[in-house]
Amino acid sequence: MRSPTLSPAGNLRLSELAPHFVQSEIRAMTVACTEVDGINMAQGVCDTDPPHPVVEAAISAIRSGHNIYTRMDGIVSLREAIAQKFSSFNHLKVDPHSQVFVTSGATGAMYASLLALLNAGDECVVLEPFYGYHVSTLKSMRILPVVVPLAGPDFGLDVERLRAAITPRTRAIIINSPSNPSGKVFSRTELEAIAEVAIEFDLFVFTDEMYEYFIYDGAEHISIATLPRMAERTITISGFSKTFSVTGWRLGYLAASERWLPAIGYFHDLLYVCAPSPLQHGAAAGLLQLPQSFYNGLTAEYQAKRDLICAALKRAELTPSIPTGAYYVLADATRIPGADAKQKARRLLADAGIAAVAGSAFFASDAAGVNPGENLLRFCFAKKDDELAEACRRLDAYRG
């Protein structure tokens, strides 16, 4: 039998996409931090302790035999608890049996939703500074991210700039509020403007609300799906990683119209089968048992952490942009030696033992190759008090 003729390049090669992707700067800095035993303020690992009822319910579920596949959309008790949470906190009415889906992290929710609703060659608007995983996910599906910068030091929405970015190929807008990396919380007026554009041009809106309980200075979290005519076109994504400090559990959820959920469910099943069974029981216990005081405590605790790190950054002459949500802060790294933000991040790690993320990971370069984030670093303050205090001490000692 004759051997098949191989192309000059051979069949054993990377895909067309693979050479264009590298390890995320967040992951790279985590690895670099581990090598020098530094303080990791690069990755949003949220290493504070999970609530006791959440942990105990997950352990009990394992011991009780809840270790096999669940329904692909999640266990009933968790879906019903999520629907109740949407109603009481987000003021969004959803049917737990046809409009709620438990996912393998918010990342899994986003990935399955984009697979179900967008096509290769479509365009999706992303607001800058953006969460890098959103942009990379779009690119991995051959969907074109169209970056619309937010304006000024408070990252305000420029509605006309948003409108100008819409083309006949635009199918969706991605929102992240509260935002990673900036801590931006979109106001009702801004969300109404986005909704108006989405309705006018008949667009989907994917809204990542993972940090919805981390709100400071009296800001208000608003789910865009609650605005008139938006529930049908909005995929609302959140999860338990940050709220319950269980980032390694990879447990998220989404709400969407029953028109879209079967297709989203198909792709989530194809990718993940289902979210981890015993951990779903832990999350359900958290939603059902934790009192409102727990969530109020999150706000107070993390606002104090924010104030602590921002004060230390100011003293170190790394001027922060004060976030009103999430648990990240962008700081001006102009005074740190280095040709770009990646070099500055590594210099800070070497000199102070603190890992931060290059701001360039959250911005797009312009036609001339200039990236607005080259003099910025992102710090995560979701740390235990003693480690955060040590990071502040190191910043106080840092001279550059």
PDB file of C-alpha atoms in Angstrom, residues 56 178 320:
ATOM      1  CA  GLU A  56     -19.407  21.825  54.862  1.00  0.00           C
ATOM      2  CA  PRO A 178     -17.976  45.856  38.157  1.00  0.00           C
ATOM      3  CA  PRO A 320      -3.958  54.495  41.818  1.00  0.00           C
TER       4      PRO A 320
END
